[in-house]
């Protein structure tokens, strides 16, 4: 991924001169007027991601070997260009390209323009315009959304039923950014042409060859991401709203673990299953996510979004123990020693008012694939979470909120040490929301290890049955608003029809426990 600093703002004259020069070179390369077929196209949508106070990642995919060119402006007319960059889209990355733009102004609406130039001929392709907003300075409010689980259980794009409707609804919320909590794809689920609905009707999917089989090859994993770009609501949303991306299990296979998930292709020299390596490669090819440090393919990272908010994107897949969360040895982990040390250190060092831990799995819902084992003191993976929570308390870190998806229903959990088996932590909230476009399940069971209480939950009923299709309306996302003056965080759980289902206001506490001002059903 290329990294370029913003040049001085161009004058209109400079922009016209440079544009004219580019056209002249293209004309010299091929003097005849080019046909539409000669021009490289943007294959799918455009995306921005990992936006901070002065930088952002821009992503797009071409239909051939091409050079991606990006220009940024604070005005939609692009009268003044404040940043520009270019990078190649080559076959090795399936013609995807992403660029990190730096030195952008904070707290600004940024419009970006993407096009591809054919590498062989220099002929310029179409331009497409996107938008993001850089992290604000002090005194400015923030709003963002989160959810997960797209195209699961074979529920793909049915155009007659509105396609991925949740993405249109989320766009109508005009958030500053969106956290995708994982399961961007379901590589282990095919998309059939039809599925029967419980009311006797038929769900009819757009189908592709790459989604006709469970993914094993790199091309099939990439094809899962390309499938999502066939939906117009998905494309419109990502062109207008930057994404903070993390992954969960279905980017690889159901409930995968580092060495427990493999196929006949075997392992890399470092012991990584080739199945996982191919899945990780496709994820980073198609996500607008920045490369971090020396370890390529690292998902966990901190994104600073102004003085009010730090977002900690964690990875509960890549470093977990290699078995289900059970065993007589009582040993287990889900973050791993290195990531756990990083999270403790970064939380303690954070000076932001709010610290959001974006997790790909909940910590209080009983699941052999996740953390919670059932009632009782911490055991196995719960011990690692207990270590983290007590470390947070000892460090005096306040105003931590956990956001997650995965469970295919929506809920608000309040963790109270007075109700818990393990009590060495400060109270905190965990909010669950999803799916975006997948089957819906009913609420799960909480354990008492960390004392969670379900303040609200909404999913399918027993009568409706599990894996309820998206057309029945139980698709969910969450919205977070942070007031720029008071710092109060309002969390609202919403559905695909943009209804406010439940919300809570949380007052930031500099030294004492979090206080709940009001709950709204």
Coordinates of C-alpha atoms in Angstrom, one line a residue:
X1 CA 0.0 0.0 0.0
X2 CA 1.5 3.3 -1.1
X3 CA 1.7 6.2 1.4
X4 CA 1.8 9.7 0.2
X5 CA 1.7 13.1 1.8
X6 CA -0.6 15.8 0.7
X7 CA 1.0 18.3 -1.6
X8 CA 0.3 22.0 -1.4
X9 CA -3.1 22.7 -2.6
X10 CA -3.2 23.1 -6.4
X11 CA -4.5 26.2 -8.0
X12 CA -7.1 25.7 -10.7
X13 CA -4.5 26.6 -13.3
X14 CA -2.1 24.0 -12.0
X15 CA -4.8 21.4 -12.0
X16 CA -5.8 22.2 -15.6
X17 CA -2.2 22.1 -16.7
X18 CA -1.5 18.8 -15.1
X19 CA -4.8 17.3 -16.4
X20 CA -4.0 18.6 -20.0
X21 CA -0.5 17.1 -19.8
X22 CA -1.9 13.7 -18.9
X23 CA -4.3 13.8 -21.8
X24 CA -1.5 14.7 -24.1
X25 CA 0.6 11.8 -23.0
X26 CA -2.4 9.5 -23.5
X27 CA -3.0 10.9 -26.9
X28 CA 0.7 10.3 -27.9
X29 CA 0.4 6.7 -26.7
X30 CA -2.7 6.1 -28.8
X31 CA -3.6 9.0 -31.1
X32 CA -7.0 7.6 -32.2
X33 CA -10.1 8.3 -30.1
X34 CA -10.4 5.5 -27.7
X35 CA -13.5 3.3 -27.5
X36 CA -15.3 2.7 -24.2
X37 CA -13.9 -0.8 -24.2
X38 CA -10.4 0.6 -24.2
X39 CA -10.9 2.5 -21.0
X40 CA -10.3 0.8 -17.7
X41 CA -13.3 0.6 -15.5
X42 CA -13.8 0.6 -11.7
X43 CA -15.0 -2.9 -11.0
X44 CA -17.4 -2.7 -8.2
X45 CA -17.4 0.2 -5.7
X46 CA -14.9 2.5 -4.1
X47 CA -14.2 2.6 -0.4
X48 CA -12.4 4.6 2.3
X49 CA -11.3 3.4 5.7
X50 CA -9.2 3.8 8.8
X51 CA -9.9 7.5 8.8
X52 CA -8.2 9.5 11.6
X53 CA -7.6 13.2 12.2
X54 CA -5.3 13.6 9.2
X55 CA -5.2 10.4 7.1
X56 CA -7.4 7.9 5.3
X57 CA -7.1 4.8 3.2
X58 CA -8.7 4.8 -0.3
X59 CA -9.5 1.5 -2.1
X60 CA -10.8 0.6 -5.5
X61 CA -10.6 -2.3 -8.0
X62 CA -10.0 -2.1 -11.7
X63 CA -11.0 -4.5 -14.5
X64 CA -7.4 -4.8 -15.8
X65 CA -3.9 -3.8 -15.0
X66 CA -4.1 -0.1 -14.3
X67 CA -2.8 2.8 -12.2
X68 CA -5.2 4.1 -9.6
X69 CA -5.2 7.9 -9.3
X70 CA -6.8 9.6 -6.3
X71 CA -7.5 13.4 -5.8
X72 CA -9.0 14.9 -2.7
X73 CA -10.7 18.2 -2.1
X74 CA -12.7 19.9 0.7
X75 CA -15.3 21.0 -1.9
X76 CA -17.4 18.7 -4.0
X77 CA -16.6 20.7 -7.2
X78 CA -12.9 19.7 -6.7
X79 CA -12.0 23.4 -7.5
X80 CA -8.9 23.0 -5.2
X81 CA -7.0 19.7 -4.9
X82 CA -5.5 19.3 -1.4
X83 CA -4.0 15.8 -1.9
X84 CA -3.2 13.4 -4.7
X85 CA -1.7 9.9 -4.9
X86 CA -1.3 7.0 -7.3
X87 CA -0.6 3.3 -7.1
X88 CA -0.8 0.3 -9.3
X89 CA -3.6 -2.3 -9.5
X90 CA -2.0 -5.5 -10.7
X91 CA -3.1 -9.1 -11.3
X92 CA -1.3 -10.3 -8.2
X93 CA -3.8 -8.3 -6.0
X94 CA -6.7 -9.1 -8.3
X95 CA -6.5 -5.5 -9.7
X96 CA -7.2 -4.0 -6.3
X97 CA -5.3 -1.0 -5.1
X98 CA -5.3 1.1 -1.9
X99 CA -3.5 4.3 -0.9
X100 CA -2.9 5.9 2.4
X101 CA -3.3 9.7 2.2
X102 CA -1.7 11.8 4.9
X103 CA -1.6 15.4 6.1
X104 CA -5.3 16.0 5.6
X105 CA -7.1 18.7 7.5
X106 CA -8.9 17.5 10.7
X107 CA -12.7 17.8 11.1
X108 CA -13.3 18.3 7.4
X109 CA -15.6 16.7 4.8
X110 CA -13.2 15.3 2.2
X111 CA -14.3 14.5 -1.3
X112 CA -12.1 12.0 -3.2
X113 CA -12.1 11.2 -6.9
X114 CA -10.8 7.9 -8.2
X115 CA -10.0 6.8 -11.7
X116 CA -7.8 4.1 -13.3
X117 CA -5.4 4.7 -16.2
X118 CA -4.5 1.8 -18.4
X119 CA -0.9 0.9 -17.7
X120 CA -0.2 -0.3 -21.2
X121 CA -1.8 2.7 -23.1
X122 CA -2.1 5.5 -20.6
X123 CA -5.8 5.8 -21.5
X124 CA -7.8 7.2 -18.6
X125 CA -11.0 5.5 -17.4
X126 CA -14.1 6.8 -15.7
X127 CA -13.9 8.8 -12.5
X128 CA -16.0 8.1 -9.4
X129 CA -16.4 10.4 -6.4
X130 CA -16.5 9.3 -2.8
X131 CA -16.7 11.1 0.6
X132 CA -15.3 10.8 4.2
X133 CA -14.9 13.0 7.1
X134 CA -11.6 13.3 9.1
X135 CA -11.6 13.0 12.8
X136 CA -12.7 16.2 14.5
X137 CA -11.0 18.7 16.8
X138 CA -12.2 19.5 20.3
X139 CA -15.8 20.5 20.7
X140 CA -17.2 18.7 17.7
X141 CA -19.7 15.8 18.0
X142 CA -19.2 12.4 16.5
X143 CA -21.7 9.8 15.2
X144 CA -20.9 6.3 14.0
X145 CA -22.5 2.9 13.3
X146 CA -21.6 -0.7 13.9
X147 CA -22.9 -4.1 12.8
X148 CA -21.7 -7.3 11.1
X149 CA -22.7 -10.4 9.2
X150 CA -23.3 -9.8 5.5
X151 CA -24.7 -12.4 3.0
X152 CA -24.9 -15.2 5.5
X153 CA -26.7 -18.5 5.4
X154 CA -27.3 -18.2 1.6
X155 CA -29.3 -15.0 1.9
X156 CA -27.7 -13.1 -1.0
X157 CA -28.9 -10.2 -3.2
X158 CA -32.6 -10.5 -4.1
X159 CA -33.2 -7.4 -6.1
X160 CA -37.0 -7.8 -5.9
X161 CA -36.8 -7.5 -2.1
X162 CA -34.5 -4.5 -2.2
X163 CA -31.1 -6.1 -2.0
X164 CA -28.9 -5.2 1.0
X165 CA -31.5 -2.8 2.5
X166 CA -29.6 -2.3 5.7
X167 CA -26.9 -0.5 3.8
X168 CA -29.4 2.0 2.4
X169 CA -30.8 2.6 5.9
X170 CA -27.4 3.1 7.4
X171 CA -26.5 5.6 4.7
X172 CA -29.6 7.6 5.6
X173 CA -28.1 8.0 9.1
X174 CA -25.2 9.9 7.6
X175 CA -22.6 8.6 10.1
X176 CA -19.0 9.8 10.3
X177 CA -17.8 6.2 10.0
X178 CA -18.9 2.5 10.3
X179 CA -17.3 -0.3 12.2
X180 CA -17.9 -3.7 10.5
X181 CA -17.5 -6.2 13.4
X182 CA -16.7 -9.1 11.1
X183 CA -18.3 -11.7 8.8
X184 CA -18.0 -9.4 5.8
X185 CA -18.5 -12.6 3.8
X186 CA -19.5 -16.2 4.4
X187 CA -16.8 -18.0 2.6
X188 CA -18.1 -21.3 3.9
X189 CA -21.7 -20.7 2.7
X190 CA -22.7 -20.9 -1.0
X191 CA -25.3 -18.5 -2.5
X192 CA -27.9 -20.7 -4.3
X193 CA -30.3 -19.3 -6.9
X194 CA -33.3 -19.8 -4.7
X195 CA -34.3 -20.4 -1.1
X196 CA -37.7 -21.2 0.2
X197 CA -39.2 -18.9 2.9
X198 CA -41.4 -20.2 5.7
X199 CA -44.4 -18.3 4.3
X200 CA -44.2 -20.3 1.1
X201 CA -42.6 -17.6 -1.0
X202 CA -39.2 -17.9 -2.8
X203 CA -36.1 -15.8 -2.2
X204 CA -34.2 -15.4 -5.5
X205 CA -30.5 -14.5 -5.4
X206 CA -28.1 -13.0 -7.9
X207 CA -25.7 -15.9 -8.3
X208 CA -22.0 -16.0 -9.4
X209 CA -19.7 -18.8 -10.2
X210 CA -17.3 -17.9 -7.3
X211 CA -20.2 -18.1 -4.8
X212 CA -21.4 -21.5 -6.1
X213 CA -18.9 -23.4 -3.9
X214 CA -17.4 -23.2 -0.5
X215 CA -14.2 -21.1 -0.8
X216 CA -10.9 -22.8 -0.8
X217 CA -8.9 -21.1 -3.6
X218 CA -7.7 -17.5 -3.4
X219 CA -10.0 -16.7 -6.3
X220 CA -13.0 -18.0 -4.5
X221 CA -12.3 -16.0 -1.4
X222 CA -11.9 -12.9 -3.5
X223 CA -15.1 -13.8 -5.3
X224 CA -17.0 -13.6 -2.0
X225 CA -16.0 -9.9 -1.6
X226 CA -16.7 -9.1 -5.2
X227 CA -20.2 -10.5 -4.8
X228 CA -21.1 -7.8 -2.2
X229 CA -20.1 -5.1 -4.6
X230 CA -22.9 -6.2 -6.9
X231 CA -25.4 -4.6 -4.6
X232 CA -26.1 -0.9 -5.3
X233 CA -26.8 -0.1 -1.6
X234 CA -23.5 -1.6 -0.6
X235 CA -21.6 0.4 -3.2
X236 CA -23.4 3.7 -2.3
X237 CA -22.8 3.3 1.4
X238 CA -19.1 2.5 1.1
X239 CA -18.5 5.4 -1.3
X240 CA -20.0 7.8 1.3
X241 CA -19.0 6.3 4.7
X242 CA -15.5 5.2 5.7
X243 CA -15.2 1.7 7.2
X244 CA -13.2 0.4 10.2
X245 CA -12.9 -3.3 9.2
X246 CA -12.2 -6.3 11.4
X247 CA -12.8 -10.0 10.7
X248 CA -14.4 -12.9 12.5
X249 CA -14.8 -16.6 11.5
X250 CA -16.7 -16.6 8.2
X251 CA -14.0 -14.7 6.3
X252 CA -12.2 -18.1 6.6
X253 CA -14.6 -20.9 7.8
X254 CA -17.1 -21.4 10.5
X255 CA -15.6 -21.1 14.0
X256 CA -12.0 -21.3 12.7
X257 CA -8.9 -21.3 14.9
X258 CA -5.3 -20.8 13.8
X259 CA -4.2 -24.4 13.3
X260 CA -7.5 -26.1 13.6
X261 CA -8.8 -25.0 10.2
X262 CA -7.1 -26.4 7.2
X263 CA -7.8 -28.2 3.9
X264 CA -5.8 -30.6 1.7
X265 CA -3.5 -27.7 0.6
X266 CA -1.7 -28.1 4.0
X267 CA 0.4 -25.5 5.8
X268 CA 2.9 -22.7 5.1
X269 CA 6.5 -23.0 6.4
X270 CA 5.5 -21.0 9.5
X271 CA 2.7 -23.4 10.3
X272 CA -0.1 -21.2 9.1
X273 CA -2.8 -23.3 7.3
X274 CA -2.8 -22.3 3.6
X275 CA -6.6 -22.0 3.8
X276 CA -6.2 -19.2 6.4
X277 CA -3.4 -17.6 4.5
X278 CA -5.5 -17.3 1.4
X279 CA -8.5 -16.0 3.3
X280 CA -6.3 -13.4 5.0
X281 CA -4.8 -12.3 1.7
X282 CA -8.3 -11.8 0.2
X283 CA -9.4 -9.9 3.2
X284 CA -6.5 -7.4 3.0
X285 CA -6.9 -7.2 -0.8
X286 CA -10.5 -6.0 -0.5
X287 CA -10.6 -4.1 2.8
X288 CA -9.6 -0.3 3.1
X289 CA -7.4 -1.2 6.0
X290 CA -3.9 0.2 6.6
X291 CA -0.8 -2.0 7.0
X292 CA 0.6 -1.8 10.5
X293 CA 4.2 -2.1 11.4
X294 CA 6.4 -5.0 10.5
X295 CA 3.7 -7.7 10.8
X296 CA 1.7 -7.7 7.6
X297 CA -1.9 -8.9 7.8
X298 CA -2.4 -7.6 11.4
X299 CA -6.0 -6.9 12.1
X300 CA -5.8 -5.5 15.6
X301 CA -5.0 -1.8 15.8
X302 CA -6.0 1.5 17.4
X303 CA -7.8 4.2 15.4
X304 CA -7.7 7.7 17.0
X305 CA -10.7 9.7 16.1
X306 CA -10.1 13.0 17.8
X307 CA -10.0 13.9 21.5
X308 CA -13.3 12.3 22.3
X309 CA -12.7 8.8 20.9
X310 CA -10.2 6.0 20.5
X311 CA -11.4 2.8 18.7
X312 CA -9.5 -0.4 19.6
X313 CA -10.1 -3.0 16.8
X314 CA -9.3 -6.4 18.3
X315 CA -8.8 -9.8 16.7
X316 CA -10.3 -12.7 18.6
X317 CA -9.5 -15.3 15.8
X318 CA -5.8 -15.2 14.8
X319 CA -4.2 -15.8 18.2
X320 CA -6.7 -18.0 20.0
X321 CA -6.0 -21.5 21.4
X322 CA -6.5 -24.2 18.9
X323 CA -9.4 -26.0 20.4
X324 CA -13.0 -25.3 21.4
X325 CA -13.3 -23.4 24.7
X326 CA -13.3 -26.5 26.8
X327 CA -10.8 -28.9 28.4
X328 CA -9.6 -30.3 31.7
X329 CA -6.4 -28.3 31.7
X330 CA -8.2 -25.0 32.3
X331 CA -5.8 -23.3 29.8
X332 CA -7.2 -21.1 27.1
X333 CA -6.9 -17.8 25.4
X334 CA -8.6 -15.7 22.7
X335 CA -6.5 -12.6 22.3
X336 CA -3.0 -14.1 22.9
X337 CA -0.2 -12.7 25.0
X338 CA 1.1 -10.2 22.5
X339 CA -2.3 -8.7 21.6
X340 CA -3.4 -8.7 25.3
X341 CA -0.3 -6.8 26.3
X342 CA -0.8 -4.3 23.4
X343 CA -4.5 -3.7 24.5
X344 CA -3.6 -3.1 28.1
X345 CA -0.8 -0.7 27.2
X346 CA -2.8 1.3 24.6
X347 CA -5.9 1.5 26.9
X348 CA -3.8 2.8 29.7
X349 CA -2.1 5.4 27.4
X350 CA -5.3 6.6 25.8
X351 CA -6.2 10.2 26.6
X352 CA -9.5 10.1 24.6
X353 CA -12.7 10.6 26.6
X354 CA -14.2 7.3 25.3
X355 CA -12.4 4.0 24.6
X356 CA -14.5 1.7 22.3
X357 CA -13.3 -1.9 22.1
X358 CA -14.6 -3.2 18.8
X359 CA -14.8 -6.9 19.4
X360 CA -15.7 -9.6 16.8
X361 CA -17.3 -11.7 19.6
X362 CA -19.2 -11.0 22.8
X363 CA -17.7 -11.9 26.2
X364 CA -20.8 -12.8 28.2
X365 CA -22.9 -14.9 25.9
X366 CA -22.3 -18.6 26.4
X367 CA -20.5 -20.1 23.4
X368 CA -17.8 -22.7 22.9
X369 CA -16.5 -20.6 20.1
X370 CA -16.2 -17.4 22.2
X371 CA -15.4 -16.6 25.8
X372 CA -18.3 -17.4 28.2
X373 CA -18.5 -21.1 29.5
X374 CA -21.4 -20.8 31.9
X375 CA -22.0 -19.7 35.5
X376 CA -19.0 -19.8 37.8
X377 CA -15.5 -18.2 38.3
X378 CA -13.3 -17.5 35.3
X379 CA -12.0 -20.5 33.5
X380 CA -10.0 -21.0 30.2
X381 CA -10.6 -18.0 27.9
X382 CA -12.5 -16.2 30.7
X383 CA -9.3 -15.9 32.6
X384 CA -7.7 -13.8 29.9
X385 CA -10.7 -11.5 29.9
X386 CA -10.6 -11.3 33.7
X387 CA -6.9 -10.3 33.5
X388 CA -7.8 -7.5 31.0
X389 CA -10.7 -6.2 33.1
X390 CA -8.7 -6.1 36.3
X391 CA -5.8 -4.4 34.5
X392 CA -8.2 -1.7 33.3
X393 CA -9.4 -1.1 36.8
X394 CA -5.8 -1.0 38.3
X395 CA -4.8 1.5 35.6
X396 CA -7.7 3.8 36.4
X397 CA -9.0 3.6 32.8
X398 CA -12.6 4.8 32.6
X399 CA -15.3 5.1 29.9
X400 CA -14.8 1.8 28.1
X401 CA -17.6 0.5 25.9
X402 CA -17.6 -2.9 24.1
X403 CA -19.3 -3.2 20.6
X404 CA -19.7 -6.5 18.8
X405 CA -22.0 -8.5 16.4
X406 CA -21.7 -12.2 15.5
X407 CA -24.8 -13.4 17.4
X408 CA -27.4 -12.5 14.7
X409 CA -29.6 -10.5 17.1
X410 CA -29.3 -7.2 19.0
X411 CA -28.9 -6.7 22.7
X412 CA -27.6 -4.3 25.4
X413 CA -25.6 -5.9 28.3
X414 CA -24.6 -4.2 31.5
X415 CA -21.7 -5.8 33.3
X416 CA -22.1 -5.3 37.1
X417 CA -19.4 -6.6 39.5
X418 CA -21.9 -6.8 42.2
X419 CA -23.7 -9.6 40.3
X420 CA -20.5 -11.3 39.1
X421 CA -18.5 -14.3 40.3
X422 CA -15.4 -12.3 39.4
X423 CA -15.6 -8.8 40.8
X424 CA -12.2 -7.1 40.2
X425 CA -13.5 -4.7 37.5
X426 CA -15.5 -1.5 37.0
X427 CA -19.0 -1.7 35.5
X428 CA -19.2 -1.4 31.7
X429 CA -21.6 -1.8 28.8
X430 CA -21.4 -4.3 25.9
X431 CA -23.7 -3.8 22.9
X432 CA -24.5 -6.4 20.3
X433 CA -26.0 -5.7 16.9
X434 CA -26.5 -7.6 13.7
X435 CA -27.0 -9.2 11.3
X436 CA -26.7 -6.7 8.5
X437 CA -28.0 -9.2 5.9
X438 CA -28.1 -12.7 7.0
X439 CA -30.3 -15.2 9.0
X440 CA -31.6 -14.0 12.4
X441 CA -31.4 -16.1 15.5
X442 CA -33.0 -15.7 19.0
X443 CA -31.3 -14.2 22.0
X444 CA -28.6 -16.4 23.7
X445 CA -27.9 -17.2 27.3
X446 CA -25.7 -15.1 29.5
X447 CA -23.5 -16.4 32.3
X448 CA -22.7 -14.8 35.7
X449 CA -18.9 -14.9 35.5
X450 CA -18.7 -11.1 34.8
X451 CA -22.3 -10.3 35.9
X452 CA -23.9 -9.3 32.6
X453 CA -27.6 -8.2 32.7
X454 CA -29.6 -8.1 29.5
X455 CA -31.1 -4.6 29.5
X456 CA -32.6 -5.2 26.1
X457 CA -32.6 -7.9 23.4
X458 CA -34.4 -8.5 20.2
X459 CA -34.2 -11.4 17.7
X460 CA -36.4 -14.0 16.2
X461 CA -39.0 -15.9 18.3
X462 CA -39.2 -19.6 18.8
X463 CA -42.3 -19.6 16.6
X464 CA -40.4 -17.8 13.8
X465 CA -37.6 -20.3 13.9
X466 CA -33.9 -19.8 13.5
X467 CA -32.2 -18.5 10.4
X468 CA -35.1 -16.1 9.7
X469 CA -34.6 -14.5 6.3
X470 CA -33.7 -10.8 6.0
X471 CA -37.1 -10.0 4.4
X472 CA -38.8 -10.4 7.8
X473 CA -37.2 -7.2 9.1
X474 CA -35.1 -8.5 12.0
X475 CA -31.8 -7.0 10.7
X476 CA -30.0 -4.7 13.1
X477 CA -27.3 -2.2 13.5
X478 CA -26.3 0.2 16.3
X479 CA -25.6 3.9 16.3
X480 CA -23.3 5.8 18.7
X481 CA -23.5 9.6 19.2
X482 CA -21.0 11.5 21.3
X483 CA -21.9 15.1 22.2
X484 CA -19.0 17.4 21.4
X485 CA -19.8 19.7 24.4
X486 CA -20.9 17.3 27.2
X487 CA -19.1 14.2 26.0
X488 CA -22.3 12.1 26.7
X489 CA -22.4 8.9 24.7
X490 CA -25.8 7.8 23.4
X491 CA -26.1 4.3 22.1
X492 CA -29.2 3.4 20.0
X493 CA -30.1 0.0 18.7
X494 CA -31.9 0.2 15.4
X495 CA -33.4 -2.0 12.7
X496 CA -33.4 -2.2 9.0
X497 CA -36.4 0.2 8.8
X498 CA -34.5 2.8 10.8
X499 CA -36.6 2.4 13.9
X500 CA -35.0 3.3 17.2
X501 CA -35.6 0.1 19.3
X502 CA -33.8 1.1 22.5
X503 CA -31.2 3.6 23.6
X504 CA -29.1 4.6 26.6
X505 CA -27.2 7.8 27.5
X506 CA -23.9 7.3 29.3
X507 CA -22.1 10.1 31.1
X508 CA -18.3 10.1 30.9
X509 CA -16.7 9.7 34.3
X510 CA -13.1 11.0 34.9
X511 CA -12.5 9.1 38.1
X512 CA -15.7 7.3 39.1
X513 CA -17.9 4.6 37.7
X514 CA -20.0 5.0 34.6
X515 CA -23.4 6.5 35.3
X516 CA -26.6 5.9 33.3
X517 CA -28.7 9.0 32.8
X518 CA -31.6 7.5 31.0
X519 CA -32.8 4.4 29.1
X520 CA -35.4 4.6 26.3
X521 CA -37.4 1.7 25.1

